[in-house]
Amino acid sequence: TNGNWEKVNLNSTVYTGDRIRTRLQSRCEVELPDESTLEIEENTVFEVKEIEQEESKEYSFFLWLGEVTAKFKKIVGANQKREIESPSAVVAVRGTEFTVGVDQGENTRLSVKSGIVDYRSKATGKFGNCRRQSIFYHSPGPGSNHTCFNGFRR
């Protein structure tokens, strides 16, 4: 509440609005109410935008810097949302495993391990998706680069 970072202990509860920062040689794993997991790698700043407890409807996060591997359970209802936003893109998922990273230049990297991940450029509004075993790279700005290797590109 005062803007200072606090150390957390094993099995600490994470709430909507919390920011998680990991340092060099540290990582954090967050287990969500539906047993999906987020593995937050070293040197990462990650924000919990929304965790709706009731029926696990909505999970929304913001990756400011660093890398997160998400293992989301399959979505079973039309009203469920799983989303990770970065400074340059929004990644929406449908029960899959992927890693998303943001570098200091606000470039977003997405590596899809299983399933399909939809993405949207924040600069251009363009949508697309990447499938299993593909890598997406997006740089910020109006002339932004959209590339999805071994998957789809739109």
mmCIF file with all atom_site columns, C-alpha atoms in Angstrom:
data_model
loop_
_atom_site.group_PDB
_atom_site.id
_atom_site.type_symbol
_atom_site.label_atom_id
_atom_site.label_alt_id
_atom_site.label_comp_id
_atom_site.label_asym_id
_atom_site.label_entity_id
_atom_site.label_seq_id
_atom_site.pdbx_PDB_ins_code
_atom_site.Cartn_x
_atom_site.Cartn_y
_atom_site.Cartn_z
_atom_site.occupancy
_atom_site.B_iso_or_equiv
_atom_site.pdbx_formal_charge
_atom_site.auth_seq_id
_atom_site.auth_comp_id
_atom_site.auth_asym_id
_atom_site.auth_atom_id
_atom_site.pdbx_PDB_model_num
ATOM 1   C CA . THR A 1 1   ? 0.000   0.000   0.000   1.00 0.00 ? 1   THR A CA 1
ATOM 2   C CA . ASN A 1 2   ? 2.903   2.399   0.577   1.00 0.00 ? 2   ASN A CA 1
ATOM 3   C CA . GLY A 1 3   ? 4.661   1.668   -2.733  1.00 0.00 ? 3   GLY A CA 1
ATOM 4   C CA . ASN A 1 4   ? 7.491   -0.306  -1.150  1.00 0.00 ? 4   ASN A CA 1
ATOM 5   C CA . TRP A 1 5   ? 8.289   -3.884  -2.112  1.00 0.00 ? 5   TRP A CA 1
ATOM 6   C CA . GLU A 1 6   ? 7.702   -6.544  0.545   1.00 0.00 ? 6   GLU A CA 1
ATOM 7   C CA . LYS A 1 7   ? 9.274   -9.978  0.806   1.00 0.00 ? 7   LYS A CA 1
ATOM 8   C CA . VAL A 1 8   ? 6.793   -12.817 0.600   1.00 0.00 ? 8   VAL A CA 1
ATOM 9   C CA . ASN A 1 9   ? 6.895   -16.264 2.122   1.00 0.00 ? 9   ASN A CA 1
ATOM 10  C CA . LEU A 1 10  ? 6.029   -19.664 0.723   1.00 0.00 ? 10  LEU A CA 1
ATOM 11  C CA . ASN A 1 11  ? 2.242   -20.071 0.325   1.00 0.00 ? 11  ASN A CA 1
ATOM 12  C CA . SER A 1 12  ? 1.546   -16.319 0.511   1.00 0.00 ? 12  SER A CA 1
ATOM 13  C CA . THR A 1 13  ? -1.776  -15.243 -0.998  1.00 0.00 ? 13  THR A CA 1
ATOM 14  C CA . VAL A 1 14  ? -1.759  -13.079 -4.122  1.00 0.00 ? 14  VAL A CA 1
ATOM 15  C CA . TYR A 1 15  ? -4.541  -10.542 -4.625  1.00 0.00 ? 15  TYR A CA 1
ATOM 16  C CA . THR A 1 16  ? -5.890  -8.412  -7.467  1.00 0.00 ? 16  THR A CA 1
ATOM 17  C CA . GLY A 1 17  ? -3.664  -5.338  -7.730  1.00 0.00 ? 17  GLY A CA 1
ATOM 18  C CA . ASP A 1 18  ? -0.518  -7.030  -6.399  1.00 0.00 ? 18  ASP A CA 1
ATOM 19  C CA . ARG A 1 19  ? 2.780   -6.659  -8.249  1.00 0.00 ? 19  ARG A CA 1
ATOM 20  C CA . ILE A 1 20  ? 5.369   -9.389  -8.104  1.00 0.00 ? 20  ILE A CA 1
ATOM 21  C CA . ARG A 1 21  ? 9.053   -8.654  -8.689  1.00 0.00 ? 21  ARG A CA 1
ATOM 22  C CA . THR A 1 22  ? 11.739  -11.276 -8.862  1.00 0.00 ? 22  THR A CA 1
ATOM 23  C CA . ARG A 1 23  ? 15.429  -10.537 -8.730  1.00 0.00 ? 23  ARG A CA 1
ATOM 24  C CA . LEU A 1 24  ? 18.490  -12.269 -10.158 1.00 0.00 ? 24  LEU A CA 1
ATOM 25  C CA . GLN A 1 25  ? 18.544  -16.009 -9.361  1.00 0.00 ? 25  GLN A CA 1
ATOM 26  C CA . SER A 1 26  ? 15.014  -15.993 -7.967  1.00 0.00 ? 26  SER A CA 1
ATOM 27  C CA . ARG A 1 27  ? 11.662  -17.113 -9.307  1.00 0.00 ? 27  ARG A CA 1
ATOM 28  C CA . CYS A 1 28  ? 8.096   -17.417 -8.127  1.00 0.00 ? 28  CYS A CA 1
ATOM 29  C CA . GLU A 1 29  ? 5.256   -19.785 -8.904  1.00 0.00 ? 29  GLU A CA 1
ATOM 30  C CA . VAL A 1 30  ? 1.642   -18.677 -8.514  1.00 0.00 ? 30  VAL A CA 1
ATOM 31  C CA . GLU A 1 31  ? -1.131  -21.255 -8.349  1.00 0.00 ? 31  GLU A CA 1
ATOM 32  C CA . LEU A 1 32  ? -4.514  -19.903 -9.426  1.00 0.00 ? 32  LEU A CA 1
ATOM 33  C CA . PRO A 1 33  ? -7.898  -20.987 -8.012  1.00 0.00 ? 33  PRO A CA 1
ATOM 34  C CA . ASP A 1 34  ? -8.488  -23.408 -10.926 1.00 0.00 ? 34  ASP A CA 1
ATOM 35  C CA . GLU A 1 35  ? -4.998  -24.949 -10.367 1.00 0.00 ? 35  GLU A CA 1
ATOM 36  C CA . SER A 1 36  ? -3.489  -23.208 -13.407 1.00 0.00 ? 36  SER A CA 1
ATOM 37  C CA . THR A 1 37  ? 0.060   -22.000 -12.705 1.00 0.00 ? 37  THR A CA 1
ATOM 38  C CA . LEU A 1 38  ? 2.261   -19.036 -13.560 1.00 0.00 ? 38  LEU A CA 1
ATOM 39  C CA . GLU A 1 39  ? 6.039   -19.474 -13.328 1.00 0.00 ? 39  GLU A CA 1
ATOM 40  C CA . ILE A 1 40  ? 7.582   -16.021 -12.933 1.00 0.00 ? 40  ILE A CA 1
ATOM 41  C CA . GLU A 1 41  ? 11.258  -16.114 -13.912 1.00 0.00 ? 41  GLU A CA 1
ATOM 42  C CA . GLU A 1 42  ? 14.173  -14.061 -12.569 1.00 0.00 ? 42  GLU A CA 1
ATOM 43  C CA . ASN A 1 43  ? 14.350  -10.284 -13.158 1.00 0.00 ? 43  ASN A CA 1
ATOM 44  C CA . THR A 1 44  ? 10.619  -10.000 -13.835 1.00 0.00 ? 44  THR A CA 1
ATOM 45  C CA . VAL A 1 45  ? 7.965   -7.453  -12.864 1.00 0.00 ? 45  VAL A CA 1
ATOM 46  C CA . PHE A 1 46  ? 4.443   -8.896  -13.101 1.00 0.00 ? 46  PHE A CA 1
ATOM 47  C CA . GLU A 1 47  ? 1.086   -7.431  -12.044 1.00 0.00 ? 47  GLU A CA 1
ATOM 48  C CA . VAL A 1 48  ? -2.111  -9.223  -11.066 1.00 0.00 ? 48  VAL A CA 1
ATOM 49  C CA . LYS A 1 49  ? -4.848  -7.166  -12.747 1.00 0.00 ? 49  LYS A CA 1
ATOM 50  C CA . GLU A 1 50  ? -7.719  -9.471  -11.854 1.00 0.00 ? 50  GLU A CA 1
ATOM 51  C CA . ILE A 1 51  ? -8.266  -12.856 -10.243 1.00 0.00 ? 51  ILE A CA 1
ATOM 52  C CA . GLU A 1 52  ? -11.968 -13.539 -9.994  1.00 0.00 ? 52  GLU A CA 1
ATOM 53  C CA . GLN A 1 53  ? -12.476 -16.329 -7.469  1.00 0.00 ? 53  GLN A CA 1
ATOM 54  C CA . GLU A 1 54  ? -16.077 -17.194 -8.287  1.00 0.00 ? 54  GLU A CA 1
ATOM 55  C CA . GLU A 1 55  ? -16.071 -20.073 -10.809 1.00 0.00 ? 55  GLU A CA 1
ATOM 56  C CA . SER A 1 56  ? -12.573 -18.995 -11.973 1.00 0.00 ? 56  SER A CA 1
ATOM 57  C CA . LYS A 1 57  ? -14.105 -16.677 -14.560 1.00 0.00 ? 57  LYS A CA 1
ATOM 58  C CA . GLU A 1 58  ? -11.419 -14.099 -15.205 1.00 0.00 ? 58  GLU A CA 1
ATOM 59  C CA . TYR A 1 59  ? -7.641  -14.030 -14.835 1.00 0.00 ? 59  TYR A CA 1
ATOM 60  C CA . SER A 1 60  ? -5.897  -10.936 -16.151 1.00 0.00 ? 60  SER A CA 1
ATOM 61  C CA . PHE A 1 61  ? -2.228  -9.986  -15.726 1.00 0.00 ? 61  PHE A CA 1
ATOM 62  C CA . PHE A 1 62  ? 0.310   -7.422  -16.934 1.00 0.00 ? 62  PHE A CA 1
ATOM 63  C CA . LEU A 1 63  ? 3.920   -8.375  -17.671 1.00 0.00 ? 63  LEU A CA 1
ATOM 64  C CA . TRP A 1 64  ? 6.022   -5.208  -17.365 1.00 0.00 ? 64  TRP A CA 1
ATOM 65  C CA . LEU A 1 65  ? 9.433   -6.831  -17.822 1.00 0.00 ? 65  LEU A CA 1
ATOM 66  C CA . GLY A 1 66  ? 10.903  -10.324 -17.792 1.00 0.00 ? 66  GLY A CA 1
ATOM 67  C CA . GLU A 1 67  ? 9.420   -13.720 -18.534 1.00 0.00 ? 67  GLU A CA 1
ATOM 68  C CA . VAL A 1 68  ? 6.446   -15.791 -17.377 1.00 0.00 ? 68  VAL A CA 1
ATOM 69  C CA . THR A 1 69  ? 5.489   -19.348 -18.293 1.00 0.00 ? 69  THR A CA 1
ATOM 70  C CA . ALA A 1 70  ? 1.737   -19.865 -18.023 1.00 0.00 ? 70  ALA A CA 1
ATOM 71  C CA . LYS A 1 71  ? 0.083   -23.272 -17.770 1.00 0.00 ? 71  LYS A CA 1
ATOM 72  C CA . PHE A 1 72  ? -3.623  -22.519 -18.002 1.00 0.00 ? 72  PHE A CA 1
ATOM 73  C CA . LYS A 1 73  ? -6.284  -25.179 -17.576 1.00 0.00 ? 73  LYS A CA 1
ATOM 74  C CA . LYS A 1 74  ? -8.746  -25.582 -20.410 1.00 0.00 ? 74  LYS A CA 1
ATOM 75  C CA . ILE A 1 75  ? -11.452 -22.926 -20.504 1.00 0.00 ? 75  ILE A CA 1
ATOM 76  C CA . VAL A 1 76  ? -14.874 -24.532 -20.167 1.00 0.00 ? 76  VAL A CA 1
ATOM 77  C CA . GLY A 1 77  ? -17.230 -21.528 -20.258 1.00 0.00 ? 77  GLY A CA 1
ATOM 78  C CA . ALA A 1 78  ? -17.772 -18.664 -22.680 1.00 0.00 ? 78  ALA A CA 1
ATOM 79  C CA . ASN A 1 79  ? -17.538 -16.180 -19.796 1.00 0.00 ? 79  ASN A CA 1
ATOM 80  C CA . GLN A 1 80  ? -14.023 -17.267 -18.783 1.00 0.00 ? 80  GLN A CA 1
ATOM 81  C CA . LYS A 1 81  ? -11.042 -15.100 -19.762 1.00 0.00 ? 81  LYS A CA 1
ATOM 82  C CA . ARG A 1 82  ? -7.309  -15.733 -19.463 1.00 0.00 ? 82  ARG A CA 1
ATOM 83  C CA . GLU A 1 83  ? -5.137  -12.813 -20.551 1.00 0.00 ? 83  GLU A CA 1
ATOM 84  C CA . ILE A 1 84  ? -1.581  -11.527 -20.147 1.00 0.00 ? 84  ILE A CA 1
ATOM 85  C CA . GLU A 1 85  ? -0.945  -7.990  -21.348 1.00 0.00 ? 85  GLU A CA 1
ATOM 86  C CA . SER A 1 86  ? 2.457   -6.444  -22.079 1.00 0.00 ? 86  SER A CA 1
ATOM 87  C CA . PRO A 1 87  ? 3.419   -2.894  -23.063 1.00 0.00 ? 87  PRO A CA 1
ATOM 88  C CA . SER A 1 88  ? 3.083   -3.816  -26.770 1.00 0.00 ? 88  SER A CA 1
ATOM 89  C CA . ALA A 1 89  ? 0.612   -6.740  -27.015 1.00 0.00 ? 89  ALA A CA 1
ATOM 90  C CA . VAL A 1 90  ? -2.251  -8.607  -25.376 1.00 0.00 ? 90  VAL A CA 1
ATOM 91  C CA . VAL A 1 91  ? -2.113  -12.405 -25.235 1.00 0.00 ? 91  VAL A CA 1
ATOM 92  C CA . ALA A 1 92  ? -5.347  -14.346 -24.688 1.00 0.00 ? 92  ALA A CA 1
ATOM 93  C CA . VAL A 1 93  ? -5.346  -18.080 -24.098 1.00 0.00 ? 93  VAL A CA 1
ATOM 94  C CA . ARG A 1 94  ? -7.615  -21.094 -24.349 1.00 0.00 ? 94  ARG A CA 1
ATOM 95  C CA . GLY A 1 95  ? -6.195  -23.773 -22.084 1.00 0.00 ? 95  GLY A CA 1
ATOM 96  C CA . THR A 1 96  ? -2.578  -23.978 -23.103 1.00 0.00 ? 96  THR A CA 1
ATOM 97  C CA . GLU A 1 97  ? 1.042   -23.707 -22.056 1.00 0.00 ? 97  GLU A CA 1
ATOM 98  C CA . PHE A 1 98  ? 3.187   -20.835 -23.244 1.00 0.00 ? 98  PHE A CA 1
ATOM 99  C CA . THR A 1 99  ? 5.976   -18.483 -22.235 1.00 0.00 ? 99  THR A CA 1
ATOM 100 C CA . VAL A 1 100 ? 5.729   -14.721 -22.728 1.00 0.00 ? 100 VAL A CA 1
ATOM 101 C CA . GLY A 1 101 ? 8.575   -12.278 -22.237 1.00 0.00 ? 101 GLY A CA 1
ATOM 102 C CA . VAL A 1 102 ? 9.135   -8.525  -22.416 1.00 0.00 ? 102 VAL A CA 1
ATOM 103 C CA . ASP A 1 103 ? 12.563  -6.946  -22.805 1.00 0.00 ? 103 ASP A CA 1
ATOM 104 C CA . GLN A 1 104 ? 13.674  -3.436  -21.817 1.00 0.00 ? 104 GLN A CA 1
ATOM 105 C CA . GLY A 1 105 ? 12.713  -2.170  -25.292 1.00 0.00 ? 105 GLY A CA 1
ATOM 106 C CA . GLU A 1 106 ? 9.127   -3.371  -24.620 1.00 0.00 ? 106 GLU A CA 1
ATOM 107 C CA . ASN A 1 107 ? 9.409   -6.060  -27.311 1.00 0.00 ? 107 ASN A CA 1
ATOM 108 C CA . THR A 1 108 ? 7.084   -8.997  -26.599 1.00 0.00 ? 108 THR A CA 1
ATOM 109 C CA . ARG A 1 109 ? 8.149   -12.606 -27.257 1.00 0.00 ? 109 ARG A CA 1
ATOM 110 C CA . LEU A 1 110 ? 5.702   -15.491 -27.130 1.00 0.00 ? 110 LEU A CA 1
ATOM 111 C CA . SER A 1 111 ? 6.614   -19.171 -27.308 1.00 0.00 ? 111 SER A CA 1
ATOM 112 C CA . VAL A 1 112 ? 3.642   -21.544 -27.518 1.00 0.00 ? 112 VAL A CA 1
ATOM 113 C CA . LYS A 1 113 ? 4.324   -25.030 -26.131 1.00 0.00 ? 113 LYS A CA 1
ATOM 114 C CA . SER A 1 114 ? 0.826   -26.454 -26.538 1.00 0.00 ? 114 SER A CA 1
ATOM 115 C CA . GLY A 1 115 ? -2.589  -25.248 -27.666 1.00 0.00 ? 115 GLY A CA 1
ATOM 116 C CA . ILE A 1 116 ? -3.427  -21.941 -29.364 1.00 0.00 ? 116 ILE A CA 1
ATOM 117 C CA . VAL A 1 117 ? -2.696  -18.423 -28.144 1.00 0.00 ? 117 VAL A CA 1
ATOM 118 C CA . ASP A 1 118 ? -4.414  -15.357 -29.610 1.00 0.00 ? 118 ASP A CA 1
ATOM 119 C CA . TYR A 1 119 ? -2.600  -12.032 -29.610 1.00 0.00 ? 119 TYR A CA 1
ATOM 120 C CA . ARG A 1 120 ? -3.424  -8.408  -30.384 1.00 0.00 ? 120 ARG A CA 1
ATOM 121 C CA . SER A 1 121 ? -1.002  -5.606  -31.135 1.00 0.00 ? 121 SER A CA 1
ATOM 122 C CA . LYS A 1 122 ? -1.658  -2.609  -28.915 1.00 0.00 ? 122 LYS A CA 1
ATOM 123 C CA . ALA A 1 123 ? -0.115  -0.265  -31.518 1.00 0.00 ? 123 ALA A CA 1
ATOM 124 C CA . THR A 1 124 ? -1.992  -1.455  -34.610 1.00 0.00 ? 124 THR A CA 1
ATOM 125 C CA . GLY A 1 125 ? -4.940  -3.389  -33.172 1.00 0.00 ? 125 GLY A CA 1
ATOM 126 C CA . LYS A 1 126 ? -4.152  -6.338  -35.464 1.00 0.00 ? 126 LYS A CA 1
ATOM 127 C CA . PHE A 1 127 ? -5.173  -9.789  -34.239 1.00 0.00 ? 127 PHE A CA 1
ATOM 128 C CA . GLY A 1 128 ? -3.590  -13.146 -34.894 1.00 0.00 ? 128 GLY A CA 1
ATOM 129 C CA . ASN A 1 129 ? -2.815  -16.461 -33.267 1.00 0.00 ? 129 ASN A CA 1
ATOM 130 C CA . CYS A 1 130 ? 0.054   -18.839 -32.776 1.00 0.00 ? 130 CYS A CA 1
ATOM 131 C CA . ARG A 1 131 ? -0.238  -22.589 -32.423 1.00 0.00 ? 131 ARG A CA 1
ATOM 132 C CA . ARG A 1 132 ? 1.829   -25.229 -30.700 1.00 0.00 ? 132 ARG A CA 1
ATOM 133 C CA . GLN A 1 133 ? 5.572   -25.070 -31.276 1.00 0.00 ? 133 GLN A CA 1
ATOM 134 C CA . SER A 1 134 ? 5.547   -21.513 -32.615 1.00 0.00 ? 134 SER A CA 1
ATOM 135 C CA . ILE A 1 135 ? 7.261   -18.299 -31.596 1.00 0.00 ? 135 ILE A CA 1
ATOM 136 C CA . PHE A 1 136 ? 5.729   -14.815 -31.915 1.00 0.00 ? 136 PHE A CA 1
ATOM 137 C CA . TYR A 1 137 ? 7.774   -11.627 -31.769 1.00 0.00 ? 137 TYR A CA 1
ATOM 138 C CA . HIS A 1 138 ? 6.225   -8.164  -31.575 1.00 0.00 ? 138 HIS A CA 1
ATOM 139 C CA . SER A 1 139 ? 7.927   -4.794  -31.258 1.00 0.00 ? 139 SER A CA 1
ATOM 140 C CA . PRO A 1 140 ? 6.064   -1.668  -30.066 1.00 0.00 ? 140 PRO A CA 1
ATOM 141 C CA . GLY A 1 141 ? 5.101   1.331   -32.164 1.00 0.00 ? 141 GLY A CA 1
ATOM 142 C CA . PRO A 1 142 ? 2.945   2.081   -35.207 1.00 0.00 ? 142 PRO A CA 1
ATOM 143 C CA . GLY A 1 143 ? 5.348   0.391   -37.667 1.00 0.00 ? 143 GLY A CA 1
ATOM 144 C CA . SER A 1 144 ? 5.502   -2.625  -35.400 1.00 0.00 ? 144 SER A CA 1
ATOM 145 C CA . ASN A 1 145 ? 6.789   -5.996  -36.456 1.00 0.00 ? 145 ASN A CA 1
ATOM 146 C CA . HIS A 1 146 ? 4.407   -8.998  -36.187 1.00 0.00 ? 146 HIS A CA 1
ATOM 147 C CA . THR A 1 147 ? 6.028   -12.324 -36.801 1.00 0.00 ? 147 THR A CA 1
ATOM 148 C CA . CYS A 1 148 ? 4.818   -15.801 -35.907 1.00 0.00 ? 148 CYS A CA 1
ATOM 149 C CA . PHE A 1 149 ? 7.193   -18.596 -36.902 1.00 0.00 ? 149 PHE A CA 1
ATOM 150 C CA . ASN A 1 150 ? 5.909   -22.149 -37.471 1.00 0.00 ? 150 ASN A CA 1
ATOM 151 C CA . GLY A 1 151 ? 2.358   -21.005 -36.793 1.00 0.00 ? 151 GLY A CA 1
ATOM 152 C CA . PHE A 1 152 ? -0.009  -18.409 -38.161 1.00 0.00 ? 152 PHE A CA 1
ATOM 153 C CA . ARG A 1 153 ? 0.613   -14.806 -39.026 1.00 0.00 ? 153 ARG A CA 1
ATOM 154 C CA . ARG A 1 154 ? -2.081  -12.225 -39.663 1.00 0.00 ? 154 ARG A CA 1
#
